[in-house]
mmCIF file of N, CA and C in Angstrom:
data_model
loop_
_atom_site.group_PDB
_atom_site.id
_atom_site.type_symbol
_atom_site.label_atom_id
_atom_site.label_comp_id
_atom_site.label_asym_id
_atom_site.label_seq_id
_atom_site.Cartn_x
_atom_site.Cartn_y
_atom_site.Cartn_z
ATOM 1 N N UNK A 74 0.823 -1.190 0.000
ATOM 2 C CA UNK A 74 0.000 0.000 0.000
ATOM 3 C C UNK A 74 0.866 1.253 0.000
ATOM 4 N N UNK A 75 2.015 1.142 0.906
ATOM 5 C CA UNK A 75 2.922 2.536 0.837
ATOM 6 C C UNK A 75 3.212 2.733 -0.921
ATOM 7 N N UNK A 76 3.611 2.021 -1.397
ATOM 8 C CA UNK A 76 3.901 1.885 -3.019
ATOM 9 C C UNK A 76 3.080 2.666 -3.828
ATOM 10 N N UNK A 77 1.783 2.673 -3.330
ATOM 11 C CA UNK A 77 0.678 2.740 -3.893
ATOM 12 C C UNK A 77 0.569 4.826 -4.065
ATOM 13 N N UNK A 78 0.826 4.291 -2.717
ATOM 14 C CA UNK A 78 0.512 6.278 -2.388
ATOM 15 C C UNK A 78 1.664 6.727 -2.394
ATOM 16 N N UNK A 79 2.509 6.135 -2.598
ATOM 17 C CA UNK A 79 3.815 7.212 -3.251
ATOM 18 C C UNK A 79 4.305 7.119 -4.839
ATOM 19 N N UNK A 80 3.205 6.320 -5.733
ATOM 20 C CA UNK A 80 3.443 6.718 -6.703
ATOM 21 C C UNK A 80 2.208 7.551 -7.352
ATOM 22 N N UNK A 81 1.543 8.439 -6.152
ATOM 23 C CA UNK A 81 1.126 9.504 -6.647
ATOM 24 C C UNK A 81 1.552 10.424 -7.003
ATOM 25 N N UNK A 82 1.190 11.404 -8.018
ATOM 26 C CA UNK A 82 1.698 12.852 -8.266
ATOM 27 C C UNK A 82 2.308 13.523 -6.739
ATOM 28 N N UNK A 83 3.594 13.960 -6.574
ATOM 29 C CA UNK A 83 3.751 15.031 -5.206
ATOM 30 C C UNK A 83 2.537 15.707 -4.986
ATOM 31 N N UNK A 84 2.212 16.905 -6.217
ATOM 32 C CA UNK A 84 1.273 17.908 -5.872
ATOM 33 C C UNK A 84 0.200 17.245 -5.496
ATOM 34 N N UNK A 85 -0.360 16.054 -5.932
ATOM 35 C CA UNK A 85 -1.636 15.100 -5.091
ATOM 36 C C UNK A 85 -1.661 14.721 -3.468
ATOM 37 N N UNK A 86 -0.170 14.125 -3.131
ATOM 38 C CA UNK A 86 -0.168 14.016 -2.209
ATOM 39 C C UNK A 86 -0.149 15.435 -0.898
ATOM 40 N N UNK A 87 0.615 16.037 -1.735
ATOM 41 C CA UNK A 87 0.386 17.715 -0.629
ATOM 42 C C UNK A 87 -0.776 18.070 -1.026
ATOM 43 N N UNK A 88 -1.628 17.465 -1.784
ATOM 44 C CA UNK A 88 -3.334 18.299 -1.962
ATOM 45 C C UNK A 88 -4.126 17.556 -0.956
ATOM 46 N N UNK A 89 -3.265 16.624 -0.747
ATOM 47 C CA UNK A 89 -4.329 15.183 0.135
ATOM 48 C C UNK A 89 -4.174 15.928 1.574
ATOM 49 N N UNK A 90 -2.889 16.400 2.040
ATOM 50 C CA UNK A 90 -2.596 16.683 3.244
ATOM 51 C C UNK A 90 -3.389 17.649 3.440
ATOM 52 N N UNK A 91 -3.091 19.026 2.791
ATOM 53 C CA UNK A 91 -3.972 20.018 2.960
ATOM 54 C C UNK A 91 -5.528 19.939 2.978
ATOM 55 N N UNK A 92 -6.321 18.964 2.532
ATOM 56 C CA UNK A 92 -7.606 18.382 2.651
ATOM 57 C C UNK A 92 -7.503 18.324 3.787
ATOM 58 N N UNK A 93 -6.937 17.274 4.811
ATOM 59 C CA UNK A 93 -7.171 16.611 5.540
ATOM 60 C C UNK A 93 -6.991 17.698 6.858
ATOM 61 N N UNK A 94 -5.689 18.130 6.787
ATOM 62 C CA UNK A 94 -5.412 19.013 7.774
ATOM 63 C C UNK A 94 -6.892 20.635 7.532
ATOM 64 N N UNK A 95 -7.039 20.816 6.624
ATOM 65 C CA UNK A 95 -8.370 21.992 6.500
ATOM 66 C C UNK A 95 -9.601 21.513 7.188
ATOM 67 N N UNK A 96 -9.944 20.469 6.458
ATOM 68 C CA UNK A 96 -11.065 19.908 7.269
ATOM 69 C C UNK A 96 -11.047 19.649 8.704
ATOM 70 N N UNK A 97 -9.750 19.060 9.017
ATOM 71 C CA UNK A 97 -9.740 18.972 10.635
ATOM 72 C C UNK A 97 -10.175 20.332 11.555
ATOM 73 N N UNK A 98 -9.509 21.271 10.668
ATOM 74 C CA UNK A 98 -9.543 22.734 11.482
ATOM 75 C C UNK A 98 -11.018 23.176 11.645
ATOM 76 N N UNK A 99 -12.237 22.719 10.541
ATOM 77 C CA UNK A 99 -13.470 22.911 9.947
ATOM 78 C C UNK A 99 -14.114 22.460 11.103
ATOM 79 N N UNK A 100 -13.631 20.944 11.221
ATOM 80 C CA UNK A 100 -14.279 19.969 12.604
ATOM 81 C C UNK A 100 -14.266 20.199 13.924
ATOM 82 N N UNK A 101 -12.782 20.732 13.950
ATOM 83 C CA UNK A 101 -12.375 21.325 15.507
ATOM 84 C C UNK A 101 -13.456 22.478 15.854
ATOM 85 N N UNK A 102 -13.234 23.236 14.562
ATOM 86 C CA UNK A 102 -13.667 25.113 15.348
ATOM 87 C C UNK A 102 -15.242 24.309 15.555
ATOM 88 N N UNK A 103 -16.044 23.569 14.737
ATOM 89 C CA UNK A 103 -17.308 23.509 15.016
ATOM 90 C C UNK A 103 -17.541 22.403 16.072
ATOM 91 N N UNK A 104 -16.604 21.598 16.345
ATOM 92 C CA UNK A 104 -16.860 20.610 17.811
ATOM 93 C C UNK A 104 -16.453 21.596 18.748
ATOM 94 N N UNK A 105 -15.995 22.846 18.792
ATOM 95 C CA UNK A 105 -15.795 23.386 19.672
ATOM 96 C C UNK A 105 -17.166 24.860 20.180
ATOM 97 N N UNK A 106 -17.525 24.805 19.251
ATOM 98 C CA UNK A 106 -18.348 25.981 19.163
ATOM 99 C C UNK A 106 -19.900 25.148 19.461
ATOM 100 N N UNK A 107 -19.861 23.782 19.149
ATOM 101 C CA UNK A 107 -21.186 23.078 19.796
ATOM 102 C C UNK A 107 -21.011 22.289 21.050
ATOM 103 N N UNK A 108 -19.458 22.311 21.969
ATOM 104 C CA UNK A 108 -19.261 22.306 23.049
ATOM 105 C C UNK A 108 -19.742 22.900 24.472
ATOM 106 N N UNK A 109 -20.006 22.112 25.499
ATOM 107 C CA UNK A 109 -20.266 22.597 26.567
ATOM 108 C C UNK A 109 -19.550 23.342 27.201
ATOM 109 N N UNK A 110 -19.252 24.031 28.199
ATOM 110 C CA UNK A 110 -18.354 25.083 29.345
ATOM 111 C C UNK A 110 -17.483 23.918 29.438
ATOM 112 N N UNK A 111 -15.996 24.163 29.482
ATOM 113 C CA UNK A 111 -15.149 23.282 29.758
ATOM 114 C C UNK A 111 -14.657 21.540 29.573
ATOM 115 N N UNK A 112 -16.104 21.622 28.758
ATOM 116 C CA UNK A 112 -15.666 20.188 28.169
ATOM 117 C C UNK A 112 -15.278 19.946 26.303
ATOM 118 N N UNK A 113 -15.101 19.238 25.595
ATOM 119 C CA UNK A 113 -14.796 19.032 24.850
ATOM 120 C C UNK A 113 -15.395 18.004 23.621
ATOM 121 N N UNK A 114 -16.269 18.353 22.590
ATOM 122 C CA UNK A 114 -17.399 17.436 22.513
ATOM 123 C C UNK A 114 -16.274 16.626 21.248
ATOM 124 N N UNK A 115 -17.330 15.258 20.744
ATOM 125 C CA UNK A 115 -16.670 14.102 20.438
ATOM 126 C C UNK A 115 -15.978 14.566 18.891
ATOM 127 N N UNK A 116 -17.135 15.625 18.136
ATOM 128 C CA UNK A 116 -16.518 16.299 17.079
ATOM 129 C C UNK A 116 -15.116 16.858 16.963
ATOM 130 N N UNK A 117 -15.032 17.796 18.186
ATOM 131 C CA UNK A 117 -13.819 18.275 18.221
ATOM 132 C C UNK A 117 -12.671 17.204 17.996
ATOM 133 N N UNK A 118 -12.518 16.025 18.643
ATOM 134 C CA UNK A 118 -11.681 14.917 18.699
ATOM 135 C C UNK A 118 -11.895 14.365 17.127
ATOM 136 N N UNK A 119 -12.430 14.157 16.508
ATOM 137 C CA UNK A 119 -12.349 13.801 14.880
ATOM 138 C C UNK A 119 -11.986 14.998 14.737
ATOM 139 N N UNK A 120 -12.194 15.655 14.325
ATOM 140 C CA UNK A 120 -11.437 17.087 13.908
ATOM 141 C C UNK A 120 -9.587 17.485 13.791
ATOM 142 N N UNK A 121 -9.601 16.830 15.492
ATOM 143 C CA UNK A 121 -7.964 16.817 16.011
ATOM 144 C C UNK A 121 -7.552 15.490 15.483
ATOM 145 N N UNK A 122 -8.661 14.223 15.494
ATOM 146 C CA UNK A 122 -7.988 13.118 14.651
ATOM 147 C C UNK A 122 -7.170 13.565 13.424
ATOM 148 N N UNK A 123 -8.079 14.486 12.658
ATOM 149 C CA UNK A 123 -8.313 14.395 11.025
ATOM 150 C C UNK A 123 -6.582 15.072 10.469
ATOM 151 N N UNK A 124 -6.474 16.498 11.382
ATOM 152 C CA UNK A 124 -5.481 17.106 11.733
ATOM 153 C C UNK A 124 -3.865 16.576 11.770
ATOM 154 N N UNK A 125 -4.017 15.164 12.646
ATOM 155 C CA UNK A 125 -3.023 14.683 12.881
ATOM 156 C C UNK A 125 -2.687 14.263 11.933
ATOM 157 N N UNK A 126 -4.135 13.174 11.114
ATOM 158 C CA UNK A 126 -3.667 12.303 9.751
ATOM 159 C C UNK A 126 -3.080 13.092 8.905
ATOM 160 N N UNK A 127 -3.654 14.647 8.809
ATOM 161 C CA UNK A 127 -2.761 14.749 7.724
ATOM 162 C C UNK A 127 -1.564 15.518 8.044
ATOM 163 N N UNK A 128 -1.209 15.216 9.329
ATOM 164 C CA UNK A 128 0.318 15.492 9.304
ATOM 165 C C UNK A 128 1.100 14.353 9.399
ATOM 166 N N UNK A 129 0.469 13.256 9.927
ATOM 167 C CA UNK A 129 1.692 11.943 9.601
ATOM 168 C C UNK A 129 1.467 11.930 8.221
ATOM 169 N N UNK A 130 0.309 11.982 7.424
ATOM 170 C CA UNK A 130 0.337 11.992 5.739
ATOM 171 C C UNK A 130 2.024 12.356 4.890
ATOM 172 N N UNK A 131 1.909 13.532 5.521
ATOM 173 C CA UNK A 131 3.079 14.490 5.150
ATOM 174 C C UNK A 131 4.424 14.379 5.729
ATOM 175 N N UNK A 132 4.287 13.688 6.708
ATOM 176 C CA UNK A 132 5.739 12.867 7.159
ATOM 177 C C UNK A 132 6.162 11.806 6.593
ATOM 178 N N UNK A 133 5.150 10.724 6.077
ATOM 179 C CA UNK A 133 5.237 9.402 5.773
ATOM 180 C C UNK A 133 5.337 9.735 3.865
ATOM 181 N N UNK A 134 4.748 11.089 3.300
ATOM 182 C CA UNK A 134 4.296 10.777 1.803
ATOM 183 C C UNK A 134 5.030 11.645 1.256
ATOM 184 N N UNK A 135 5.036 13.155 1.700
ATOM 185 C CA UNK A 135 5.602 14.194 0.969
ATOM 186 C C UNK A 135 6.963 14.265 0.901
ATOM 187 N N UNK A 136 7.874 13.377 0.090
ATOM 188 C CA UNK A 136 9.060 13.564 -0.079
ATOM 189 C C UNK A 136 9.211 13.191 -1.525
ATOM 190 N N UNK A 137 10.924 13.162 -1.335
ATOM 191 C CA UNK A 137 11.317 13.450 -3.065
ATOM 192 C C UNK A 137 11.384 11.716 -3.631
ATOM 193 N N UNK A 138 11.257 11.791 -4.631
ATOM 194 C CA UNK A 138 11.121 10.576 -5.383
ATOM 195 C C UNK A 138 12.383 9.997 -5.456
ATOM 196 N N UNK A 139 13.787 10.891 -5.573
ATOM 197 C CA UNK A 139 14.895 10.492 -6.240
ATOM 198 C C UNK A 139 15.744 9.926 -4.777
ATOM 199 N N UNK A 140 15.981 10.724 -3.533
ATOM 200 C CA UNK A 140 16.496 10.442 -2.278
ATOM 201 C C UNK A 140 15.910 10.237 -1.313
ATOM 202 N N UNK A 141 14.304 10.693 -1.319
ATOM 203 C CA UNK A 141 13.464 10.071 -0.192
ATOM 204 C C UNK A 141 13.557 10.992 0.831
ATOM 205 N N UNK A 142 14.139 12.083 0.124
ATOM 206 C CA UNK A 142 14.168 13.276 1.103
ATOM 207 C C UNK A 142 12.645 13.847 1.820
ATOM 208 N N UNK A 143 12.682 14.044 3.417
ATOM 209 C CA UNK A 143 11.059 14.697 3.218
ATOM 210 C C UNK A 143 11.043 16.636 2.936
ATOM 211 N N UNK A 144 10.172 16.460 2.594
ATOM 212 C CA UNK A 144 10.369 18.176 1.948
ATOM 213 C C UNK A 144 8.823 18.639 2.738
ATOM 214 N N UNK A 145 9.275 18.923 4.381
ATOM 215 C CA UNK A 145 8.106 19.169 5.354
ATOM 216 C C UNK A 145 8.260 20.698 5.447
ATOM 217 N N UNK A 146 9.372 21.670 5.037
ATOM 218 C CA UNK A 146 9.404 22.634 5.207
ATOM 219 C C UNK A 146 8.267 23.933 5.169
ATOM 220 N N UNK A 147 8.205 23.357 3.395
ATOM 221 C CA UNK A 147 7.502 24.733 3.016
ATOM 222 C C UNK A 147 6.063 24.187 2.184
ATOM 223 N N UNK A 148 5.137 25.262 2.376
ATOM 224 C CA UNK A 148 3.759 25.138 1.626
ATOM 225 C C UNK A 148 3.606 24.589 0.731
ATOM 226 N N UNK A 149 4.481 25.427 -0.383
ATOM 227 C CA UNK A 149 4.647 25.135 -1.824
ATOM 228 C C UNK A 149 5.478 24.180 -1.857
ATOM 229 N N UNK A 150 5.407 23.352 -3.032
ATOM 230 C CA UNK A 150 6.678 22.776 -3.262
ATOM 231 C C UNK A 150 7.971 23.702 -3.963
ATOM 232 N N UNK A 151 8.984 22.907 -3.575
ATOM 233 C CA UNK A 151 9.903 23.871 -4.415
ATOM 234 C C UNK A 151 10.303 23.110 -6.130
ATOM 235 N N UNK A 152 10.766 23.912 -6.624
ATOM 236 C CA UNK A 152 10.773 23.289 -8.273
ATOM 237 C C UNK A 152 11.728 21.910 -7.776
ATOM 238 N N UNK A 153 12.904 22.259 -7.027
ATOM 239 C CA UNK A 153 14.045 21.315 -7.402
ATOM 240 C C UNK A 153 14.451 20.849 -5.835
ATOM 241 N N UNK A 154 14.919 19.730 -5.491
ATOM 242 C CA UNK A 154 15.086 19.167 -4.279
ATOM 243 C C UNK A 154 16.187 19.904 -3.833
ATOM 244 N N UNK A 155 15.789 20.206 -2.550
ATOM 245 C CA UNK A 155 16.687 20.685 -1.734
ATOM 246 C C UNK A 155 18.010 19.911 -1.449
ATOM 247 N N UNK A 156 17.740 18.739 -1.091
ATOM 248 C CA UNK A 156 18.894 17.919 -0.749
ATOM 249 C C UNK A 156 19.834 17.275 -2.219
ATOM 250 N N UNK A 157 19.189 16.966 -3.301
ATOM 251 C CA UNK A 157 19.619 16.241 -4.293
ATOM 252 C C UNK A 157 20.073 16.967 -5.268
ATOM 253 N N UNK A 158 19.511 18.106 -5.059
ATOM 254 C CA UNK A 158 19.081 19.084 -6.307
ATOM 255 C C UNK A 158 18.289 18.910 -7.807
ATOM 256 N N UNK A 159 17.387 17.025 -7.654
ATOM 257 C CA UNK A 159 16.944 17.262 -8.751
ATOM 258 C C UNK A 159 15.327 17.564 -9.267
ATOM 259 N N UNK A 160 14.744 17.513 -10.303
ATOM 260 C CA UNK A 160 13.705 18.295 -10.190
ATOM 261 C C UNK A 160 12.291 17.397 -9.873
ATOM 262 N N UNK A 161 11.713 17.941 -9.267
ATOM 263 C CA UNK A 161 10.670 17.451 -8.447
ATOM 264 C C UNK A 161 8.998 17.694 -9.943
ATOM 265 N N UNK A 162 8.410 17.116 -9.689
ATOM 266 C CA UNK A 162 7.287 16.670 -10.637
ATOM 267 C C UNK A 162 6.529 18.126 -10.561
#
């Protein structure tokens, strides 16, 4: 299965993360805003699930094809690998 999802497009896989991590934020603010005084309702927790997935997403997926470098830095991708210097999809 890892095979699978890393021979997606890069820009797919950083589109997947950013899904995942947006929506979490979507889930949180509204499990939090249909929360009681000091407690924490079950939404919010999928929300912070969703959040996490897509940051191990981006630990485990978003790297370079050629060295396996992870490229967690920046938003964008950059044209050309930082570590290898070669060019990224």
């Amino acid at each position: 299965m890892n095979e699978r999802f890393l021979s997606l497009p890069l820009k797919t896989r950083l589109n997947i993360h950013h899904a995942a991590c947006g929506l979490g934020g979507v889930v949180t603010m509204l499990g939090c805003y249909i929360s009681k005084p000091y407690t924490l309702h079950f939404v919010a927790w999928i929300g912070i699930a969703l959040i996490a997935a897509g940051l191990i997403w981006r630990i485990l997926y978003i790297k370079c094809r050629h060295c396996g470098s992870g490229l967690y830095g920046s938003r964008v991708l950059p044209k050309y690998c930082p570590d290898c210097g070669k060019e990224l999809e």
